[in-house]
PDB file of C-alpha atoms and ligand atoms in Angstrom:
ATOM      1  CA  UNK A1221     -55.976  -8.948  56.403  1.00  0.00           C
ATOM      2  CA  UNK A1222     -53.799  -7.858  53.917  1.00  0.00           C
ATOM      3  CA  UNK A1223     -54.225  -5.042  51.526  1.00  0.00           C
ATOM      4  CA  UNK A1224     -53.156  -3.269  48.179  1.00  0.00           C
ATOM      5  CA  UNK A1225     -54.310  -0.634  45.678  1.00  0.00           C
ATOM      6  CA  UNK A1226     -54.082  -0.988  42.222  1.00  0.00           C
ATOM      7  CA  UNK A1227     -54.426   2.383  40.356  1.00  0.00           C
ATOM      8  CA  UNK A1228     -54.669   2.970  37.063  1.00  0.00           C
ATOM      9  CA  UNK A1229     -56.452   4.792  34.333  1.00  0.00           C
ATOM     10  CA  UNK A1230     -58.463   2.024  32.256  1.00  0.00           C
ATOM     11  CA  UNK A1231     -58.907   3.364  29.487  1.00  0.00           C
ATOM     12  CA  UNK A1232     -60.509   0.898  28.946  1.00  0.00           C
ATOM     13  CA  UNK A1233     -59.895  -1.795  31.347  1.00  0.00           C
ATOM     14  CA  UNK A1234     -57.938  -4.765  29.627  1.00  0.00           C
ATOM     15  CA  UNK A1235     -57.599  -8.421  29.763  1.00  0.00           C
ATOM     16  CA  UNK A1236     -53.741  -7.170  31.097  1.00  0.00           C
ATOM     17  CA  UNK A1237     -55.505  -5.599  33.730  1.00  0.00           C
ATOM     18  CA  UNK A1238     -57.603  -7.915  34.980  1.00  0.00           C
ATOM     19  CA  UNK A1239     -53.794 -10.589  34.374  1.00  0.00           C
ATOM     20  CA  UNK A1240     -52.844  -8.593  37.096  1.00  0.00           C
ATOM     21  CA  UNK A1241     -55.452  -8.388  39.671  1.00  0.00           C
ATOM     22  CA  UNK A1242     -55.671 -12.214  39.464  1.00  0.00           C
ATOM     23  CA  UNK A1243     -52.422 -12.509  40.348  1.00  0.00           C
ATOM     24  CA  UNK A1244     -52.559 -10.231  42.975  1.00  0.00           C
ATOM     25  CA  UNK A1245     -55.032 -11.170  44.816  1.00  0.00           C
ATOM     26  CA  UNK A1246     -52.766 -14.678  45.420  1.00  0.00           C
ATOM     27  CA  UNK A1247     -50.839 -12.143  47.059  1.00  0.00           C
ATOM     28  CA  UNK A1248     -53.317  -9.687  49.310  1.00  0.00           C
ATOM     29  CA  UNK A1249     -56.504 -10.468  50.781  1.00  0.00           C
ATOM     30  CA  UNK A1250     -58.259  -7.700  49.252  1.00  0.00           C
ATOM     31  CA  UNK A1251     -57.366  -5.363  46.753  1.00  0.00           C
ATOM     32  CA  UNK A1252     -58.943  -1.701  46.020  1.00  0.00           C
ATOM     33  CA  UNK A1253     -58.863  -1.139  41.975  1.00  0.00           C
ATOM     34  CA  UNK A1254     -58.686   2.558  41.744  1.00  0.00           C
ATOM     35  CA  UNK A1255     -59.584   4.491  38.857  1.00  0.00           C
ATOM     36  CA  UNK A1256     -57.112   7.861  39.072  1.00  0.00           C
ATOM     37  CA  UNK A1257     -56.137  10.536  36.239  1.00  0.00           C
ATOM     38  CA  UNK A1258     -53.009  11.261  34.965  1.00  0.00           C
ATOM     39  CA  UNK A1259     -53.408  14.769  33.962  1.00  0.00           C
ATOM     40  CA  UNK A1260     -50.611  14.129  31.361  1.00  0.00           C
ATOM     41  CA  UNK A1261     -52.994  11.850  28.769  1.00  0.00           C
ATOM     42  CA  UNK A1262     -56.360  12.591  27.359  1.00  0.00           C
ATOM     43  CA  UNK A1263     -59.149   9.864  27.745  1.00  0.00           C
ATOM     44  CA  UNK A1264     -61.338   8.018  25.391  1.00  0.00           C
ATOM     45  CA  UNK A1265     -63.392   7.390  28.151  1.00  0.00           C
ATOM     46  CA  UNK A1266     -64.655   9.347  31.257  1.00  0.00           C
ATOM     47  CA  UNK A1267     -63.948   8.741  34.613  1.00  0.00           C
ATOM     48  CA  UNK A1268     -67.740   7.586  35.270  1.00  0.00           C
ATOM     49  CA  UNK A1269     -67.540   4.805  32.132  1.00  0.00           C
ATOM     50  CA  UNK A1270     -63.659   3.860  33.064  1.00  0.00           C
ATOM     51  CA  UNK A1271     -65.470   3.132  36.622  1.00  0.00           C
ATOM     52  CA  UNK A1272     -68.172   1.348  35.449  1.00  0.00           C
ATOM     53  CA  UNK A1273     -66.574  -0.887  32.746  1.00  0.00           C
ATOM     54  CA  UNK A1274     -64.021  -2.264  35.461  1.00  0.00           C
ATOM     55  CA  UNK A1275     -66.981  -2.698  37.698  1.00  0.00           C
ATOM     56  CA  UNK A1276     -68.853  -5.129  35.367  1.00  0.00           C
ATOM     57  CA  UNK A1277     -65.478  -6.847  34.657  1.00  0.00           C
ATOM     58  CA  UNK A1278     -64.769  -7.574  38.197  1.00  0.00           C
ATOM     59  CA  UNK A1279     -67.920  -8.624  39.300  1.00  0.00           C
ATOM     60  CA  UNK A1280     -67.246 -11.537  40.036  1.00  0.00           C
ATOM     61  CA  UNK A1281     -64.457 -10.882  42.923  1.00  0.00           C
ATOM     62  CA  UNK A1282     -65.999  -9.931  46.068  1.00  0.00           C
ATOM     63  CA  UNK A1283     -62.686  -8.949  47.340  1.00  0.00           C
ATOM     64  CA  UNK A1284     -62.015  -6.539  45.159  1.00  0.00           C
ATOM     65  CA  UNK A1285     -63.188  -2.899  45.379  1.00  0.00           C
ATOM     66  CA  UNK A1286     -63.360  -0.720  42.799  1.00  0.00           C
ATOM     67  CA  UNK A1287     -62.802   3.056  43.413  1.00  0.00           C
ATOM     68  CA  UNK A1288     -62.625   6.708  41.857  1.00  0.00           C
ATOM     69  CA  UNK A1289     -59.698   8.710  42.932  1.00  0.00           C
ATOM     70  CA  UNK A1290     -59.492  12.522  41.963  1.00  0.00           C
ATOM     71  CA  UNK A1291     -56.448  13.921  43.499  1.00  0.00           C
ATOM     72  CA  UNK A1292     -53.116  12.347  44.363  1.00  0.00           C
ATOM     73  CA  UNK A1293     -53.001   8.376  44.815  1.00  0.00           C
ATOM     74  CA  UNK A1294     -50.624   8.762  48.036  1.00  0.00           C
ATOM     75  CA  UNK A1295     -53.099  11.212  49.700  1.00  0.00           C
ATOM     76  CA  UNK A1296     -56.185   8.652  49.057  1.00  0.00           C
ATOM     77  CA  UNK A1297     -53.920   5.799  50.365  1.00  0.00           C
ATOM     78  CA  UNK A1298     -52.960   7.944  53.777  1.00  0.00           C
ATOM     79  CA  UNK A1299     -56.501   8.208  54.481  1.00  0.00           C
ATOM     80  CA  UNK A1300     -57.904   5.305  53.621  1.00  0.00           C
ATOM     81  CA  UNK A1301     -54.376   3.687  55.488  1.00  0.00           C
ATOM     82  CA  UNK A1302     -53.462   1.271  52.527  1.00  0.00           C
ATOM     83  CA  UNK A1303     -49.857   0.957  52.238  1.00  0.00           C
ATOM     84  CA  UNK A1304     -48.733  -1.272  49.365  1.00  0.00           C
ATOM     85  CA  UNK A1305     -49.347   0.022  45.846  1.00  0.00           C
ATOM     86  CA  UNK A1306     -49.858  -2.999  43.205  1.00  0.00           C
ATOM     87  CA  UNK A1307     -48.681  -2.318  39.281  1.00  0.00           C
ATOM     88  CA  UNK A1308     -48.452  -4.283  36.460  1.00  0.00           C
ATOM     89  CA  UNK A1309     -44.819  -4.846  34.351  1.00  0.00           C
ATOM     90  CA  UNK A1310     -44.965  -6.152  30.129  1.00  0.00           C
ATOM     91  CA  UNK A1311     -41.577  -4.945  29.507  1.00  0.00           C
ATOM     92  CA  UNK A1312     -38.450  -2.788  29.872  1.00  0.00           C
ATOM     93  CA  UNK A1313     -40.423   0.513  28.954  1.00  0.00           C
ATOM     94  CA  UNK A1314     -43.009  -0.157  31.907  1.00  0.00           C
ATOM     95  CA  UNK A1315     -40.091  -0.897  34.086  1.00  0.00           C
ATOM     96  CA  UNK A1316     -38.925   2.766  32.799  1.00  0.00           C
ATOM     97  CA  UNK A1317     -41.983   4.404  33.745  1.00  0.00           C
ATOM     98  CA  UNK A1318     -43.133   2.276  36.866  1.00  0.00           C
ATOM     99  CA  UNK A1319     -39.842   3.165  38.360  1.00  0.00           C
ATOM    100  CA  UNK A1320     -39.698   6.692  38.391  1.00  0.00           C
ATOM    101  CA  UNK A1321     -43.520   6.703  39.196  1.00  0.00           C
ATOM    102  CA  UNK A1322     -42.264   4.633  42.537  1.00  0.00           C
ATOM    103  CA  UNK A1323     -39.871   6.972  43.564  1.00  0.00           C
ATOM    104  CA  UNK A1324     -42.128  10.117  43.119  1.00  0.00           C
ATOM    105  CA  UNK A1325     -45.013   8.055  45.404  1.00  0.00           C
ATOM    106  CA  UNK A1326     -42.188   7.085  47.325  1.00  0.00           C
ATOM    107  CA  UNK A1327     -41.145  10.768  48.087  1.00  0.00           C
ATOM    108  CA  UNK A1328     -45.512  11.945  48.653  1.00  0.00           C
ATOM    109  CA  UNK A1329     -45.599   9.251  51.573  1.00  0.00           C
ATOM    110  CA  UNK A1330     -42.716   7.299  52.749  1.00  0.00           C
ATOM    111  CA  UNK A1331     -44.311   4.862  54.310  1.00  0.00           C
ATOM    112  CA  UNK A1332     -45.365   2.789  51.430  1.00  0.00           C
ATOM    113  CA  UNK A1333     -44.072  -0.068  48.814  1.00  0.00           C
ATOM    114  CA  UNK A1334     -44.577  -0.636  45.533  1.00  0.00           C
ATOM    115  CA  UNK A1335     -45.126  -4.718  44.469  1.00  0.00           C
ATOM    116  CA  UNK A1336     -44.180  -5.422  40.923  1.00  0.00           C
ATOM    117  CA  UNK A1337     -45.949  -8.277  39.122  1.00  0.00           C
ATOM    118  CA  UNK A1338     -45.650  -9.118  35.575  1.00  0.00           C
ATOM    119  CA  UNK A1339     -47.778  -9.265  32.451  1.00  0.00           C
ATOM    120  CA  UNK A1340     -48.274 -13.620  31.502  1.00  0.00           C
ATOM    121  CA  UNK A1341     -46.906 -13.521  28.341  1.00  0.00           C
ATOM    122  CA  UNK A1342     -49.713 -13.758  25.856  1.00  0.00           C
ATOM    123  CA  UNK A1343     -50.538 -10.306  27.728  1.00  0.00           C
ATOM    124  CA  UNK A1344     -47.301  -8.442  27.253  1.00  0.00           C
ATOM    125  CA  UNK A1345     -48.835  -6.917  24.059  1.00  0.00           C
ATOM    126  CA  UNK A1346     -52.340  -6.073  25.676  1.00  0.00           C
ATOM    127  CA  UNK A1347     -52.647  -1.969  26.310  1.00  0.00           C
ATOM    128  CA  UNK A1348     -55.666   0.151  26.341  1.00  0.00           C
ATOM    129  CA  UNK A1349     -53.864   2.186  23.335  1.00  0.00           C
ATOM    130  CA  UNK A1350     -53.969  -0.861  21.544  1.00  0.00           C
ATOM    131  CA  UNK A1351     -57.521  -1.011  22.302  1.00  0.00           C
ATOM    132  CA  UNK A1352     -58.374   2.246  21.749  1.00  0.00           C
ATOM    133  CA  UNK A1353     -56.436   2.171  18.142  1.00  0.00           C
ATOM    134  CA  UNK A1354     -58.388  -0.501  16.903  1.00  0.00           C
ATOM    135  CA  UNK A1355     -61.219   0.534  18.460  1.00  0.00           C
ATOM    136  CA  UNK A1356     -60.854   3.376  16.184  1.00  0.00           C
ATOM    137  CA  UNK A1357     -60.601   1.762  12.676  1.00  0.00           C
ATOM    138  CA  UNK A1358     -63.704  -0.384  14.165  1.00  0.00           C
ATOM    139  CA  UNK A1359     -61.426  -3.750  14.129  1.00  0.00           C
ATOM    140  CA  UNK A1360     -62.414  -6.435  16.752  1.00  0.00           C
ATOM    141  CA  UNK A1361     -61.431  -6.239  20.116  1.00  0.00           C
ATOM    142  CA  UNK A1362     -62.683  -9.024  21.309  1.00  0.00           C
ATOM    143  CA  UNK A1363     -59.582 -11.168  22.318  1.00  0.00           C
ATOM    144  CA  UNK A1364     -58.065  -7.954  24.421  1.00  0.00           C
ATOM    145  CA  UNK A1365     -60.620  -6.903  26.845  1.00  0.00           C
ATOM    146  CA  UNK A1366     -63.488  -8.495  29.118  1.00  0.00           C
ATOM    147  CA  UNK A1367     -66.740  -9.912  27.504  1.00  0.00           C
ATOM    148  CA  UNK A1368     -68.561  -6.818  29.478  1.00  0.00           C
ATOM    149  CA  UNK A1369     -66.407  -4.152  28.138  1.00  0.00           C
ATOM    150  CA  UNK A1370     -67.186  -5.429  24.169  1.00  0.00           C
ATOM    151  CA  UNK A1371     -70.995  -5.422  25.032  1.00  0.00           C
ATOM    152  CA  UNK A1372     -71.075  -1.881  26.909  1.00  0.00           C
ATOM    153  CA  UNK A1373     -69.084  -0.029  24.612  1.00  0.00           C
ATOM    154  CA  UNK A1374     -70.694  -1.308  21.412  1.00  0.00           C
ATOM    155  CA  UNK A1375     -72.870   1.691  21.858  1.00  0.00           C
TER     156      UNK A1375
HETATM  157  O1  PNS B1250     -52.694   3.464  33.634  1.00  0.00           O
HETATM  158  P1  PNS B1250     -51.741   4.618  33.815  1.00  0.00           P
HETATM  159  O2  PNS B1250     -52.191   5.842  33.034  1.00  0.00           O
HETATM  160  O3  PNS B1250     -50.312   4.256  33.523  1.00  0.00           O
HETATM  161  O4  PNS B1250     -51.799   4.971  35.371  1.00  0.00           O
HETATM  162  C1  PNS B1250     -51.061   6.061  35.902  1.00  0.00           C
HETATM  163  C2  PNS B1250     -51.767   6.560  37.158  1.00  0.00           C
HETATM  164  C3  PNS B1250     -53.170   7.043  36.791  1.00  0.00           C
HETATM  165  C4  PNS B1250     -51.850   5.428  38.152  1.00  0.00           C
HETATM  166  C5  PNS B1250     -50.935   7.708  37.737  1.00  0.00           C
HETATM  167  O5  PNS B1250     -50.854   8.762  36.810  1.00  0.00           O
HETATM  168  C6  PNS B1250     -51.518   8.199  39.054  1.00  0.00           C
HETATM  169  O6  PNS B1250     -51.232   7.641  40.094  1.00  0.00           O
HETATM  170  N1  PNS B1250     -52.380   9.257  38.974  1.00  0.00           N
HETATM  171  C7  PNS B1250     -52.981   9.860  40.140  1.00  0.00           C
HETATM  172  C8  PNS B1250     -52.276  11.192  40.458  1.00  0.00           C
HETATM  173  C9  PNS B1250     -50.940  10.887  41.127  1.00  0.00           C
HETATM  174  O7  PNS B1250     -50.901  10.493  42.270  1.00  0.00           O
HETATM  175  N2  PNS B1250     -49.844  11.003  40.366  1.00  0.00           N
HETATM  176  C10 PNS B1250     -48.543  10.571  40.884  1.00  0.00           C
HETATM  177  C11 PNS B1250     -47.621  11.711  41.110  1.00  0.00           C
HETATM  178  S1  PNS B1250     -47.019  12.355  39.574  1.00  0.00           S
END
């Protein structure tokens, strides 16, 4: 059976995101969605919501598991021995950033590859900064994000 992780933060959980797991599970068998930290950007959400609004959008997937990782994404895949790490491309700047985040995994455990897929194109605008910005000046999020994610964070 084959097997991938796709980490990210979620903040919140997009209709991008979920673009991508759909795709990739044409790909892998089974596919862990793991909620991580990067310790460089502050959240609108915590960990605990993040988790739970990608668990109501994904409930419909029952080969899809949806996880909360604290430390280091390498060290989580070494023990749980997944070895492909799925992320999501919309354009040149992603490619930027995804690269360089490759080659540092790359480096914490050699033994694993990175599978780019990328963003359909009504998607390549879709971000959880978006989301969050309009979020913000109480616009309508409706067309960005999963029907779950409008009715849990409407309070
Ligand atoms: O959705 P994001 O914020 O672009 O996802 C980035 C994320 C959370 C996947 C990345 O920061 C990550 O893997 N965080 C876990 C800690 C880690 O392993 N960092 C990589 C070495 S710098």
């Amino acid at each position: 059976m084959s097997l991938a992780i796709y980490p990210g933060s979620f903040d919140p959980v997009t209709n991008g995101h979920i673009d991508i797991i759909k795709q990739a599970l044409k790909v892998f068998d089974k596919l862990v969605v793991a909620v991580c930290d990067n310790k460089n950007k502050e959240y609108m959400f915590s960990k605990e919501k993040r988790y739970d609004l990608l668990k109501c959008s994904l409930s419909e997937f029952n080969n899809v598991d949806v996880v909360q990782v604290d430390g280091l994404l390498t060290e989580y895949m070494k023990v749980n021995e997944i070895n492909i790490i799925v992320k999501g491309l919309r354009n040149i700047a992603d490619f930027e950033y995804e690269n360089n985040m490759m080659q540092v995994n790359k480096i914490l455990f050699k033994n694993i590859e990175t599978v780019f897929l990328i963003s359909k194109p009504y998607n390549q605008c879709v971000s959880s900064s978006a989301v969050k910005q309009i979020l913000k000046f109480n616009g309508n999020i409706s067309d960005f994000v999963p029907n779950c994610v409008l009715e849990k964070i409407k309070d």
